[in-house]
């Protein structure tokens, strides 16, 4: 039986601003927590938690724990997606934020291998899995709250609010690590200084909780609830009726996430251990890349409202592909101006392939199953793309002796995303608008 489409109420401008702020603040906190782990994995976790393995193997094991969380992300996406489609988007925003905060503070309090032996890396992996569950469910809720509250014709722009939380979280994480490392000796940082960024998370989580608890539920979900247009098994329907949209959404994220994690988690370790650059310099380089990434996210979201999501994705993917070899050639000079140029070019490409994502995902899946579809595709794309990117990059350089092998890796994942972009179906602006509101125009 065909049901009449829900008619969402129109959010008032103040409510839209509150939701946008909640998406931004909460996502910033989530990804600050996620990124301080990635930074610590490259700087100190190997020697603290995997001591018996020796320096090289310990670093690989440390990078592997970054990937471990990605195994849990699809599970988190499925759970949060199911509850978000059945019970509402808002509750999931608060729950995932609290889970991330508790697990992050837990890492900051965790004894090392020298204190409790093999229990230390086991507990580290458990806490990392909890971070993965949180991250898998968080993004979908934040993205849909922003897009489904947005005024007509501006869903691309408002969809950038949860997206810029990622580079802002990266900047905060790098700044805190930079200040901590500059304020302590090398021995002090390895002993207790690395814990400070993790323990500071409790403050950020408190702010994020306060902001998120005050927002209104998505008007699209309220319309679904009022019209009783909800599904008992949304994830099953996603896979059964919209497999093309799932594969396209996964592919759209692969290159961005893989290359993003090179900027987030790999180049700091690579610069200090291989190029001989100080960790403070590499953290500063990462901050510059993140700032450019954030600016490009906002610009690309606005641009996508004018020309569509697909053209912006196309230019961004081609940009990342073309920049894959110049990136490492410039980085390997170990000269600050050239390293900054390397991350600036990378930041532009990352922004173009991340800014339109929230709106694009919302336009790929019908409203009653949107949280499930968006969260699952985002999480799986992260597993394939970025989950083990630092580990693979480290292994490639170890096996080949050249960073250009990582450039080849970057080209391969860009080709995967390019295929997804070319397979992406996009209607007119009016069709996209209707689809987000719950009136399907295509599968």
XYZ file of C-alpha atoms in Angstrom:
443
model
C 0.000 0.000 0.000
C 1.331 3.424 -0.929
C 1.517 5.877 1.938
C 1.238 9.611 1.548
C 4.554 11.299 2.121
C 5.135 13.014 5.438
C 5.012 16.779 5.542
C 7.767 18.102 7.812
C 7.271 21.299 9.716
C 9.594 24.177 8.885
C 12.252 24.812 11.523
C 12.534 28.390 12.712
C 15.911 30.090 12.104
C 16.894 29.988 15.791
C 16.249 26.235 15.946
C 18.282 25.698 12.776
C 21.208 27.617 14.280
C 21.012 25.580 17.510
C 21.037 22.330 15.584
C 23.930 23.468 13.415
C 25.893 24.455 16.524
C 25.037 21.153 18.229
C 26.195 19.194 15.178
C 29.414 21.195 15.030
C 30.246 21.112 18.758
C 29.367 17.477 19.260
C 31.208 16.285 16.173
C 34.232 18.375 17.147
C 34.303 16.677 20.544
C 33.862 13.223 19.003
C 36.689 13.722 16.561
C 38.969 15.474 19.015
C 38.719 12.295 21.074
C 39.300 10.146 18.020
C 42.273 12.167 16.787
C 44.157 12.448 20.043
C 44.204 8.685 20.015
C 45.571 8.676 16.457
C 48.269 11.209 17.387
C 49.243 9.294 20.518
C 49.385 6.064 18.514
C 51.986 7.598 16.232
C 53.986 9.267 19.006
C 53.990 7.152 22.191
C 51.611 4.179 22.307
C 54.052 1.785 20.669
C 56.676 2.218 23.375
C 54.133 2.363 26.221
C 51.765 -0.496 25.421
C 53.658 -2.797 23.056
C 57.112 -2.615 24.628
C 58.291 -6.235 24.083
C 57.786 -6.039 20.301
C 60.679 -3.659 19.624
C 60.438 -0.172 18.054
C 59.318 -1.051 14.487
C 56.851 -3.808 15.351
C 55.512 -1.786 18.291
C 54.763 1.133 15.976
C 52.938 -1.192 13.571
C 50.945 -2.653 16.458
C 50.110 0.844 17.669
C 48.847 1.833 14.216
C 46.871 -1.411 14.080
C 44.876 -0.332 17.144
C 43.697 2.678 15.127
C 42.264 0.242 12.610
C 40.701 -1.951 15.301
C 38.138 0.716 16.089
C 37.024 0.709 12.480
C 35.938 -2.909 12.857
C 33.417 -1.720 15.441
C 32.202 1.249 13.409
C 29.749 -0.643 11.164
C 28.281 -2.289 14.277
C 27.880 1.133 15.887
C 26.372 2.438 12.662
C 23.837 -0.399 12.491
C 22.803 -0.047 16.144
C 22.559 3.745 16.138
C 20.972 3.713 12.681
C 18.257 1.294 13.748
C 17.483 3.264 16.910
C 17.764 6.587 15.077
C 15.269 5.513 12.400
C 12.929 3.954 14.964
C 13.163 6.314 17.952
C 14.689 9.552 16.666
C 17.944 11.243 15.715
C 18.424 13.391 18.822
C 18.804 10.630 21.412
C 21.578 8.994 19.428
C 23.538 12.262 19.339
C 23.700 12.378 23.119
C 24.359 8.648 23.638
C 27.238 8.432 21.155
C 28.854 11.558 22.574
C 28.825 10.167 26.113
C 30.215 6.796 24.977
C 33.105 8.482 23.184
C 33.874 10.653 26.220
C 33.906 7.768 28.694
C 36.155 5.603 26.514
C 38.561 8.489 25.816
C 38.982 9.402 29.482
C 39.492 5.686 30.113
C 42.484 5.699 27.764
C 43.933 8.656 29.661
C 43.702 6.711 32.936
C 44.976 3.403 31.555
C 48.122 1.878 33.133
C 50.885 0.986 30.676
C 52.581 -2.329 29.896
C 55.305 -1.590 32.435
C 52.642 -1.464 35.173
C 50.134 -4.235 34.386
C 51.748 -6.185 31.564
C 49.720 -7.702 28.736
C 46.457 -6.449 30.274
C 47.443 -2.919 29.180
C 47.264 -3.461 25.383
C 44.136 -5.604 25.818
C 42.328 -2.834 27.695
C 43.581 -0.300 25.161
C 41.995 -2.311 22.352
C 38.714 -2.627 24.302
C 38.516 1.139 24.823
C 39.392 1.693 21.174
C 36.523 -0.605 20.156
C 34.153 1.514 22.267
C 35.419 4.616 20.475
C 34.674 2.854 17.205
C 31.109 2.021 18.250
C 30.556 5.671 19.128
C 32.095 7.061 15.952
C 30.088 4.621 13.818
C 26.795 5.934 15.121
C 27.622 9.574 15.770
C 28.177 10.949 12.288
C 24.887 9.787 10.809
C 22.851 11.478 13.503
C 24.783 14.735 13.405
C 24.688 14.874 9.599
C 20.965 14.155 9.334
C 20.008 16.581 12.088
C 21.853 19.352 10.250
C 20.531 18.486 6.782
C 16.938 17.705 7.779
C 16.630 20.982 9.726
C 18.213 23.065 6.943
C 16.181 25.590 4.938
C 15.458 24.795 1.278
C 18.375 25.203 -1.094
C 20.958 25.286 1.698
C 21.275 21.657 2.719
C 24.778 21.427 1.319
C 25.928 24.380 3.405
C 24.245 23.295 6.643
C 25.512 19.778 6.051
C 29.049 21.129 6.398
C 28.580 21.860 10.116
C 29.175 18.275 11.254
C 31.874 17.969 8.581
C 33.999 20.874 9.778
C 33.898 19.346 13.240
C 36.465 16.881 11.879
C 39.247 19.361 10.984
C 38.402 21.482 14.040
C 38.753 18.384 16.200
C 42.053 17.661 14.476
C 43.292 21.216 15.103
C 42.299 21.005 18.781
C 43.956 17.614 19.154
C 47.184 18.785 17.516
C 47.206 22.050 19.492
C 46.753 20.254 22.803
C 49.470 17.761 21.914
C 51.710 20.584 20.687
C 51.299 22.636 23.889
C 51.744 19.535 26.040
C 54.876 18.404 24.208
C 56.399 21.903 24.368
C 55.589 22.180 28.082
C 57.202 18.894 29.050
C 60.497 17.157 28.458
C 60.562 14.131 26.174
C 60.689 11.865 29.222
C 57.830 13.682 30.965
C 55.654 13.543 27.859
C 56.223 9.777 27.518
C 55.617 9.268 31.238
C 52.464 11.325 31.893
C 52.181 14.290 29.507
C 50.405 12.243 26.801
C 47.518 11.631 29.246
C 46.545 15.309 29.475
C 44.748 15.535 26.077
C 42.681 12.442 26.946
C 41.670 13.718 30.374
C 40.752 17.145 28.977
C 38.075 15.390 26.940
C 35.771 15.375 29.961
C 35.443 19.174 29.711
C 34.634 19.093 26.004
C 32.116 16.287 26.478
C 30.331 18.354 29.139
C 30.013 21.286 26.736
C 28.851 19.036 23.904
C 26.260 17.319 26.089
C 24.823 20.650 27.230
C 24.482 21.900 23.655
C 23.075 18.689 22.183
C 20.527 18.132 24.934
C 18.817 21.437 24.037
C 18.128 20.833 20.331
C 14.797 19.858 18.808
C 14.201 16.556 17.044
C 14.547 16.498 13.256
C 11.353 17.805 11.606
C 11.616 15.031 8.988
C 11.639 12.365 11.693
C 8.763 14.058 13.529
C 6.756 13.915 10.303
C 7.640 10.242 9.867
C 6.471 9.527 13.427
C 3.264 11.535 13.025
C 2.424 9.742 9.769
C 3.591 6.375 11.154
C 5.985 5.974 8.253
C 8.705 4.056 10.076
C 10.275 0.658 9.408
C 10.655 -2.259 11.814
C 13.934 -3.367 10.185
C 15.433 -0.321 8.425
C 18.892 -1.853 7.857
C 17.425 -4.909 6.136
C 15.436 -2.627 3.829
C 18.527 -0.577 3.039
C 20.412 -3.659 1.868
C 17.449 -5.245 0.088
C 16.002 -2.263 -1.769
C 18.889 0.196 -2.104
C 22.098 -1.755 -2.770
C 23.264 0.691 -5.442
C 22.955 3.647 -3.081
C 24.915 1.707 -0.431
C 27.789 0.916 -2.793
C 27.897 4.478 -4.142
C 27.890 5.973 -0.630
C 30.653 3.625 0.520
C 32.769 4.424 -2.522
C 32.322 8.175 -2.134
C 34.069 8.032 1.250
C 36.914 5.605 0.577
C 39.501 8.014 -0.849
C 38.656 10.862 1.505
C 38.949 8.693 4.594
C 42.135 6.919 3.544
C 43.951 10.107 2.566
C 42.495 11.992 5.515
C 44.032 9.463 7.881
C 47.414 9.984 6.298
C 47.090 13.627 7.355
C 45.582 12.753 10.721
C 47.658 9.833 11.923
C 50.569 9.075 9.610
C 52.533 12.144 8.593
C 53.403 13.181 12.167
C 55.045 9.839 12.824
C 56.562 9.707 9.329
C 58.009 13.211 9.610
C 59.594 12.631 13.005
C 60.871 9.071 12.516
C 61.839 9.065 8.834
C 62.450 12.696 7.879
C 63.981 13.754 11.200
C 61.629 16.716 11.670
C 60.619 17.673 15.208
C 57.218 16.493 16.422
C 56.162 20.087 17.168
C 56.883 21.086 13.557
C 54.936 18.122 12.198
C 51.998 18.865 14.494
C 52.018 22.459 13.221
C 52.078 21.221 9.613
C 49.075 19.032 10.417
C 47.231 22.013 11.884
C 47.741 24.035 8.697
C 46.428 21.139 6.620
C 43.379 20.831 8.863
C 42.576 24.559 8.639
C 42.696 24.433 4.834
C 40.573 21.284 4.939
C 37.941 23.076 7.046
C 37.771 26.138 4.786
C 37.448 23.908 1.726
C 34.638 21.948 3.394
C 32.501 25.060 3.857
C 33.262 26.356 0.354
C 32.435 23.006 -1.228
C 29.146 22.696 0.656
C 28.040 26.104 -0.618
C 29.238 25.228 -4.113
C 27.311 21.936 -4.054
C 24.064 23.812 -3.365
C 24.629 25.692 -6.621
C 25.929 23.013 -8.995
C 24.999 19.725 -7.296
C 26.954 17.254 -5.182
C 28.330 15.145 -8.035
C 30.411 17.836 -9.817
C 32.026 18.897 -6.540
C 32.888 15.301 -5.699
C 34.307 14.836 -9.178
C 36.673 17.809 -8.979
C 37.734 16.900 -5.454
C 38.474 13.284 -6.338
C 40.450 14.252 -9.427
C 42.369 16.776 -7.324
C 43.339 14.132 -4.744
C 44.356 11.729 -7.500
C 46.573 14.282 -9.231
C 48.113 15.424 -5.923
C 49.022 11.912 -4.738
C 52.599 11.970 -6.067
C 53.409 15.668 -5.537
C 52.259 15.300 -1.926
C 55.030 12.920 -0.886
C 57.619 14.466 -3.184
C 57.075 17.786 -1.392
C 56.811 16.224 2.066
C 60.062 14.297 1.613
C 62.034 17.524 1.189
C 61.631 18.001 4.980
C 61.621 21.742 4.223
C 58.810 23.564 6.013
C 57.541 25.656 3.034
C 57.279 22.600 0.784
C 55.690 20.480 3.507
C 53.092 23.212 4.039
C 52.363 23.287 0.309
C 51.947 19.494 0.381
C 49.274 19.570 3.108
C 47.549 22.652 1.673
C 46.992 20.866 -1.638
C 45.806 17.794 0.214
C 43.466 19.859 2.393
C 41.720 21.356 -0.633
C 41.034 17.936 -2.142
C 39.859 16.541 1.194
C 37.495 19.473 1.666
C 35.921 19.065 -1.768
C 35.255 15.378 -1.112
C 33.970 15.858 2.445
C 31.940 19.066 2.361
C 28.998 17.736 0.268
C 28.905 14.373 2.046
C 26.143 14.950 4.599
C 23.749 16.315 1.980
C 24.749 13.675 -0.576
C 24.126 10.805 1.837
C 20.752 12.245 2.861
C 19.801 12.419 -0.812
C 20.831 8.814 -1.441
C 18.503 7.174 1.126
C 14.744 7.588 1.776
C 13.812 9.291 5.043
C 12.451 6.230 6.948
C 15.751 4.317 6.551
C 18.140 7.230 6.126
C 19.990 7.007 9.444
C 20.669 3.301 8.917
C 21.797 3.720 5.314
C 23.976 6.757 5.923
C 25.634 5.396 9.077
C 26.318 1.956 7.624
C 27.766 3.279 4.369
C 29.877 5.870 6.186
C 31.244 3.255 8.586
C 32.038 0.668 5.921
C 33.668 3.336 3.748
C 35.813 4.263 6.737
C 36.847 0.634 7.279
C 37.830 0.140 3.649
C 39.429 3.550 3.298
C 41.016 4.819 6.474
C 40.809 2.010 9.007
C 44.228 0.573 8.347
C 45.670 3.332 6.154
C 48.501 4.319 8.556
C 49.400 0.645 9.048
C 49.394 -0.053 5.296
C 51.393 3.113 4.580
C 53.992 2.179 7.201
C 54.220 -1.365 5.818
C 54.546 -0.142 2.227
C 57.421 2.166 3.065
C 59.086 -0.579 5.057
C 58.771 -3.040 2.168
C 59.695 -0.709 -0.695
C 61.919 1.870 0.965
C 60.096 4.716 -0.768
C 57.114 6.908 0.085
C 56.028 6.819 -3.552
C 54.559 3.379 -2.856
C 52.059 5.174 -0.606
C 51.307 7.549 -3.501
C 50.377 4.512 -5.605
C 48.093 3.413 -2.755
C 46.464 6.855 -2.800
C 45.874 6.646 -6.558
C 44.188 3.248 -6.210
C 41.682 4.451 -3.604
C 41.013 7.601 -5.637
C 40.071 5.411 -8.592
C 37.597 3.542 -6.357
C 35.953 6.814 -5.338
C 36.014 8.087 -8.908
C 34.036 5.015 -9.981
C 31.462 5.752 -7.251
C 31.174 9.388 -8.341
C 30.586 8.356 -11.950
C 27.934 5.850 -10.815
C 26.181 8.446 -8.631
C 22.698 9.445 -9.784
C 21.675 12.995 -8.995
C 18.381 14.657 -9.696
C 17.587 18.340 -10.017
C 17.736 20.646 -7.012
C 13.970 20.353 -6.591
C 14.111 16.557 -6.730
C 16.893 16.472 -4.155
C 14.877 18.750 -1.886
C 11.766 16.584 -2.142
C 13.743 13.411 -1.517
C 15.276 14.727 1.710
C 11.787 15.648 2.927
C 10.626 12.069 2.362
C 9.248 12.069 -1.185
C 11.310 9.495 -3.149
C 12.193 10.489 -6.706
C 14.737 7.743 -7.430
C 16.381 4.729 -5.769
